[in-house]
Structures are given as C-alpha cells and as structure tokens.
C-alpha atoms as a PDB file:
ATOM      1  CA  UNK A   1    -182.450 -98.427 162.006  1.00  0.00           C
ATOM      2  CA  UNK A   2    -180.753 -97.218 158.833  1.00  0.00           C
ATOM      3  CA  UNK A   3    -177.926 -99.230 157.309  1.00  0.00           C
ATOM      4  CA  UNK A   4    -174.652 -97.852 158.566  1.00  0.00           C
ATOM      5  CA  UNK A   5    -171.007 -98.776 158.550  1.00  0.00           C
ATOM      6  CA  UNK A   6    -167.797 -97.450 159.985  1.00  0.00           C
ATOM      7  CA  UNK A   7    -164.568 -97.020 158.096  1.00  0.00           C
ATOM      8  CA  UNK A   8    -161.142 -95.818 159.176  1.00  0.00           C
ATOM      9  CA  UNK A   9    -160.814 -92.046 158.968  1.00  0.00           C
ATOM     10  CA  UNK A  10    -158.183 -90.278 156.917  1.00  0.00           C
ATOM     11  CA  UNK A  11    -156.649 -86.828 157.139  1.00  0.00           C
ATOM     12  CA  UNK A  12    -159.080 -85.749 154.404  1.00  0.00           C
ATOM     13  CA  UNK A  13    -161.991 -86.248 156.852  1.00  0.00           C
ATOM     14  CA  UNK A  14    -160.871 -83.656 159.415  1.00  0.00           C
ATOM     15  CA  UNK A  15    -162.808 -80.675 158.015  1.00  0.00           C
ATOM     16  CA  UNK A  16    -166.107 -82.564 157.784  1.00  0.00           C
ATOM     17  CA  UNK A  17    -165.616 -83.878 161.322  1.00  0.00           C
ATOM     18  CA  UNK A  18    -164.722 -80.429 162.690  1.00  0.00           C
ATOM     19  CA  UNK A  19    -167.831 -78.945 161.088  1.00  0.00           C
ATOM     20  CA  UNK A  20    -170.075 -81.706 162.443  1.00  0.00           C
ATOM     21  CA  UNK A  21    -168.588 -81.189 165.915  1.00  0.00           C
ATOM     22  CA  UNK A  22    -169.428 -77.483 165.797  1.00  0.00           C
ATOM     23  CA  UNK A  23    -173.031 -78.204 164.814  1.00  0.00           C
ATOM     24  CA  UNK A  24    -173.635 -81.093 167.225  1.00  0.00           C
ATOM     25  CA  UNK A  25    -172.079 -79.440 170.287  1.00  0.00           C
ATOM     26  CA  UNK A  26    -173.388 -75.928 169.721  1.00  0.00           C
ATOM     27  CA  UNK A  27    -176.551 -76.177 171.836  1.00  0.00           C
ATOM     28  CA  UNK A  28    -174.823 -77.732 174.845  1.00  0.00           C
ATOM     29  CA  UNK A  29    -171.825 -75.415 174.628  1.00  0.00           C
ATOM     30  CA  UNK A  30    -174.056 -72.331 174.353  1.00  0.00           C
ATOM     31  CA  UNK A  31    -176.104 -73.514 177.342  1.00  0.00           C
ATOM     32  CA  UNK A  32    -172.848 -73.854 179.310  1.00  0.00           C
ATOM     33  CA  UNK A  33    -171.570 -70.462 178.097  1.00  0.00           C
ATOM     34  CA  UNK A  34    -168.635 -72.130 176.301  1.00  0.00           C
ATOM     35  CA  UNK A  35    -169.423 -71.861 172.597  1.00  0.00           C
ATOM     36  CA  UNK A  36    -166.751 -70.225 170.451  1.00  0.00           C
ATOM     37  CA  UNK A  37    -167.308 -70.719 166.733  1.00  0.00           C
ATOM     38  CA  UNK A  38    -163.604 -70.883 165.861  1.00  0.00           C
ATOM     39  CA  UNK A  39    -162.367 -72.747 168.923  1.00  0.00           C
ATOM     40  CA  UNK A  40    -164.918 -75.564 168.665  1.00  0.00           C
ATOM     41  CA  UNK A  41    -163.525 -76.476 165.246  1.00  0.00           C
ATOM     42  CA  UNK A  42    -159.859 -75.797 166.028  1.00  0.00           C
ATOM     43  CA  UNK A  43    -159.827 -78.030 169.111  1.00  0.00           C
ATOM     44  CA  UNK A  44    -160.895 -80.937 166.915  1.00  0.00           C
ATOM     45  CA  UNK A  45    -158.290 -80.144 164.264  1.00  0.00           C
ATOM     46  CA  UNK A  46    -155.544 -79.792 166.883  1.00  0.00           C
ATOM     47  CA  UNK A  47    -156.297 -83.186 168.443  1.00  0.00           C
ATOM     48  CA  UNK A  48    -157.318 -85.162 165.364  1.00  0.00           C
ATOM     49  CA  UNK A  49    -155.509 -88.453 164.821  1.00  0.00           C
ATOM     50  CA  UNK A  50    -156.889 -90.426 161.874  1.00  0.00           C
ATOM     51  CA  UNK A  51    -155.391 -93.656 163.202  1.00  0.00           C
ATOM     52  CA  UNK A  52    -157.751 -93.593 166.209  1.00  0.00           C
ATOM     53  CA  UNK A  53    -160.830 -92.328 164.365  1.00  0.00           C
ATOM     54  CA  UNK A  54    -163.637 -93.937 162.398  1.00  0.00           C
ATOM     55  CA  UNK A  55    -166.120 -92.274 160.090  1.00  0.00           C
ATOM     56  CA  UNK A  56    -169.750 -93.352 160.338  1.00  0.00           C
ATOM     57  CA  UNK A  57    -171.480 -93.608 156.980  1.00  0.00           C
ATOM     58  CA  UNK A  58    -175.178 -94.061 156.292  1.00  0.00           C
ATOM     59  CA  UNK A  59    -176.016 -95.073 152.758  1.00  0.00           C
ATOM     60  CA  UNK A  60    -172.400 -94.408 151.795  1.00  0.00           C
ATOM     61  CA  UNK A  61    -172.530 -90.768 152.950  1.00  0.00           C
ATOM     62  CA  UNK A  62    -170.741 -89.112 155.881  1.00  0.00           C
ATOM     63  CA  UNK A  63    -172.993 -89.162 158.947  1.00  0.00           C
ATOM     64  CA  UNK A  64    -170.653 -88.984 161.922  1.00  0.00           C
ATOM     65  CA  UNK A  65    -167.475 -90.096 163.601  1.00  0.00           C
ATOM     66  CA  UNK A  66    -166.022 -91.640 166.725  1.00  0.00           C
ATOM     67  CA  UNK A  67    -162.504 -92.070 168.101  1.00  0.00           C
ATOM     68  CA  UNK A  68    -160.858 -94.400 170.599  1.00  0.00           C
ATOM     69  CA  UNK A  69    -157.613 -92.871 171.809  1.00  0.00           C
ATOM     70  CA  UNK A  70    -155.205 -95.101 173.746  1.00  0.00           C
ATOM     71  CA  UNK A  71    -154.043 -93.736 177.053  1.00  0.00           C
ATOM     72  CA  UNK A  72    -150.336 -93.697 177.836  1.00  0.00           C
ATOM     73  CA  UNK A  73    -150.285 -97.225 179.251  1.00  0.00           C
ATOM     74  CA  UNK A  74    -152.605 -98.657 176.540  1.00  0.00           C
ATOM     75  CA  UNK A  75    -154.736-100.355 179.228  1.00  0.00           C
ATOM     76  CA  UNK A  76    -157.300 -97.601 178.930  1.00  0.00           C
ATOM     77  CA  UNK A  77    -158.836 -95.942 175.900  1.00  0.00           C
ATOM     78  CA  UNK A  78    -160.733 -92.670 175.702  1.00  0.00           C
ATOM     79  CA  UNK A  79    -163.924 -92.651 173.646  1.00  0.00           C
ATOM     80  CA  UNK A  80    -163.873 -89.241 171.988  1.00  0.00           C
ATOM     81  CA  UNK A  81    -165.377 -87.227 169.159  1.00  0.00           C
ATOM     82  CA  UNK A  82    -168.547 -89.310 168.982  1.00  0.00           C
ATOM     83  CA  UNK A  83    -170.749 -87.111 166.819  1.00  0.00           C
ATOM     84  CA  UNK A  84    -173.723 -88.088 164.699  1.00  0.00           C
ATOM     85  CA  UNK A  85    -175.571 -85.807 162.312  1.00  0.00           C
ATOM     86  CA  UNK A  86    -178.940 -84.801 163.815  1.00  0.00           C
ATOM     87  CA  UNK A  87    -180.773 -86.417 160.880  1.00  0.00           C
ATOM     88  CA  UNK A  88    -179.475 -89.789 162.068  1.00  0.00           C
ATOM     89  CA  UNK A  89    -179.891 -89.366 165.826  1.00  0.00           C
ATOM     90  CA  UNK A  90    -182.540 -91.330 167.667  1.00  0.00           C
ATOM     91  CA  UNK A  91    -182.661 -94.185 165.183  1.00  0.00           C
ATOM     92  CA  UNK A  92    -180.288 -96.589 166.889  1.00  0.00           C
ATOM     93  CA  UNK A  93    -177.163 -95.809 164.874  1.00  0.00           C
ATOM     94  CA  UNK A  94    -175.285 -94.341 167.844  1.00  0.00           C
ATOM     95  CA  UNK A  95    -176.183 -97.367 169.953  1.00  0.00           C
ATOM     96  CA  UNK A  96    -175.084 -99.703 167.186  1.00  0.00           C
ATOM     97  CA  UNK A  97    -171.746 -97.958 166.708  1.00  0.00           C
ATOM     98  CA  UNK A  98    -171.074 -97.835 170.450  1.00  0.00           C
ATOM     99  CA  UNK A  99    -172.039-101.503 170.857  1.00  0.00           C
ATOM    100  CA  UNK A 100    -169.703-102.534 168.028  1.00  0.00           C
ATOM    101  CA  UNK A 101    -166.730-100.597 169.409  1.00  0.00           C
ATOM    102  CA  UNK A 102    -167.256-101.879 172.948  1.00  0.00           C
ATOM    103  CA  UNK A 103    -167.577-105.450 171.664  1.00  0.00           C
ATOM    104  CA  UNK A 104    -164.264-105.008 169.851  1.00  0.00           C
ATOM    105  CA  UNK A 105    -162.738-103.763 173.090  1.00  0.00           C
ATOM    106  CA  UNK A 106    -164.127-106.718 175.029  1.00  0.00           C
ATOM    107  CA  UNK A 107    -162.945-109.245 172.408  1.00  0.00           C
ATOM    108  CA  UNK A 108    -159.360-108.152 172.431  1.00  0.00           C
ATOM    109  CA  UNK A 109    -158.957-104.561 171.469  1.00  0.00           C
ATOM    110  CA  UNK A 110    -159.916-102.391 168.550  1.00  0.00           C
ATOM    111  CA  UNK A 111    -156.593-103.089 166.879  1.00  0.00           C
ATOM    112  CA  UNK A 112    -156.465-106.816 167.691  1.00  0.00           C
ATOM    113  CA  UNK A 113    -153.519-106.274 170.017  1.00  0.00           C
ATOM    114  CA  UNK A 114    -155.166-107.450 173.218  1.00  0.00           C
ATOM    115  CA  UNK A 115    -157.920-106.396 175.544  1.00  0.00           C
ATOM    116  CA  UNK A 116    -158.313-102.730 176.351  1.00  0.00           C
ATOM    117  CA  UNK A 117    -159.790-103.118 179.789  1.00  0.00           C
ATOM    118  CA  UNK A 118    -161.079 -99.686 180.714  1.00  0.00           C
ATOM    119  CA  UNK A 119    -162.866 -97.216 178.434  1.00  0.00           C
ATOM    120  CA  UNK A 120    -163.276 -93.623 179.608  1.00  0.00           C
ATOM    121  CA  UNK A 121    -165.081 -90.620 178.182  1.00  0.00           C
ATOM    122  CA  UNK A 122    -166.326 -87.224 179.089  1.00  0.00           C
ATOM    123  CA  UNK A 123    -169.682 -85.783 178.159  1.00  0.00           C
ATOM    124  CA  UNK A 124    -170.919 -82.238 178.611  1.00  0.00           C
ATOM    125  CA  UNK A 125    -173.113 -81.559 181.629  1.00  0.00           C
ATOM    126  CA  UNK A 126    -176.773 -81.898 180.661  1.00  0.00           C
ATOM    127  CA  UNK A 127    -176.080 -83.662 177.362  1.00  0.00           C
ATOM    128  CA  UNK A 128    -178.656 -86.298 176.414  1.00  0.00           C
ATOM    129  CA  UNK A 129    -175.730 -88.464 175.210  1.00  0.00           C
ATOM    130  CA  UNK A 130    -175.086 -89.357 178.852  1.00  0.00           C
ATOM    131  CA  UNK A 131    -178.140 -91.635 178.821  1.00  0.00           C
ATOM    132  CA  UNK A 132    -176.666 -93.596 175.909  1.00  0.00           C
ATOM    133  CA  UNK A 133    -173.419 -94.158 177.787  1.00  0.00           C
ATOM    134  CA  UNK A 134    -175.232 -95.202 180.964  1.00  0.00           C
ATOM    135  CA  UNK A 135    -177.124 -97.865 178.965  1.00  0.00           C
ATOM    136  CA  UNK A 136    -173.723 -99.339 178.071  1.00  0.00           C
ATOM    137  CA  UNK A 137    -172.488 -99.608 181.677  1.00  0.00           C
ATOM    138  CA  UNK A 138    -170.558 -96.331 181.870  1.00  0.00           C
ATOM    139  CA  UNK A 139    -170.676 -94.866 185.362  1.00  0.00           C
ATOM    140  CA  UNK A 140    -169.761 -91.402 186.611  1.00  0.00           C
ATOM    141  CA  UNK A 141    -166.197 -91.247 187.872  1.00  0.00           C
ATOM    142  CA  UNK A 142    -165.992 -87.471 188.426  1.00  0.00           C
ATOM    143  CA  UNK A 143    -167.608 -84.259 187.249  1.00  0.00           C
ATOM    144  CA  UNK A 144    -167.121 -80.537 187.205  1.00  0.00           C
ATOM    145  CA  UNK A 145    -169.205 -77.560 186.077  1.00  0.00           C
ATOM    146  CA  UNK A 146    -168.727 -78.423 182.385  1.00  0.00           C
ATOM    147  CA  UNK A 147    -167.919 -82.139 182.033  1.00  0.00           C
ATOM    148  CA  UNK A 148    -169.050 -85.479 183.390  1.00  0.00           C
ATOM    149  CA  UNK A 149    -166.231 -88.054 183.323  1.00  0.00           C
ATOM    150  CA  UNK A 150    -167.454 -91.621 182.901  1.00  0.00           C
ATOM    151  CA  UNK A 151    -165.781 -95.019 182.896  1.00  0.00           C
ATOM    152  CA  UNK A 152    -166.673 -98.536 181.800  1.00  0.00           C
ATOM    153  CA  UNK A 153    -164.850-101.700 182.774  1.00  0.00           C
ATOM    154  CA  UNK A 154    -163.120-100.453 185.904  1.00  0.00           C
ATOM    155  CA  UNK A 155    -162.978-103.202 188.497  1.00  0.00           C
ATOM    156  CA  UNK A 156    -162.265-102.686 192.154  1.00  0.00           C
END
C-alpha cells in the first residue's frame, strides 16, 4: 500500500474534487443512464462543505477525498464524496482511509465532540465500492433503481 495521508479540505480543493467525481462516477452513471457532464460536477460544488471534507494525498499529491456530513441531530453522519483516483484504487488506500474514519467515529467522533453512533451512505447500484463498505459492517437499509442506502452502527 502506498503512503497516504488525509488533510482537512479547503475551498480551494472544490474544483479538483468535482473533476475527480466526474471521472470516478462516469462509468456507473452512464450504465445507469444518469451521466450529465455538467451536473455531475455542479452537484458536488453545490453541496461542498470544506469543514466536513478531507483530501487524500499520496506522496503529497491529490489522490482523492471523503466527507462525513453530520445529520440534523448529530447522532448520525453521512459518508459522502469518497472518491479515489483510479491509479490508487485496489491498493488498500480506500480501506485504510475508511478504517481510519470509522475508528475516529468509534473513539468519540471525527471532531472529538463525542461518539457519532450511526454512519450512513449511499452507493450507486452495481458499484464495486459496495463490497468495500460491506467489509466494514455496512448493511443495506434500503435501495431504489439508482442507489443502495447502507448503514453501520445501527442497533435494534
């Protein structure tokens, strides 16, 4: 596995993240008949919050991103915008980043303000990323024709 690190994102990162999103999601979105070259970038820009986002760097260079957005009650966070450049996929970086963020959640929250409890996400139907999430105890909560909604840490 390559050496990687995560750092807090800034507003200056939004264009690189939007471009990476367009590249990473293109195949799945085209397969689902949902790819729109402008919209795929604009949706990221419209929802980008640097405070909730980390940039993944490999060898000091931009390689990806991930966000944990608090839900309204702050007892649940949404794992979003988890994109990794194709050159770095399959080498354990995504697993390492996910493991680190989930460990932070389990230890008392990503911001040190207390445990998060539940982490939710959605992944596109047919995306190989679903296997990664299943390895980290995410289970399907609901699904539709486009998205699979998954949750980790929900207790009955």
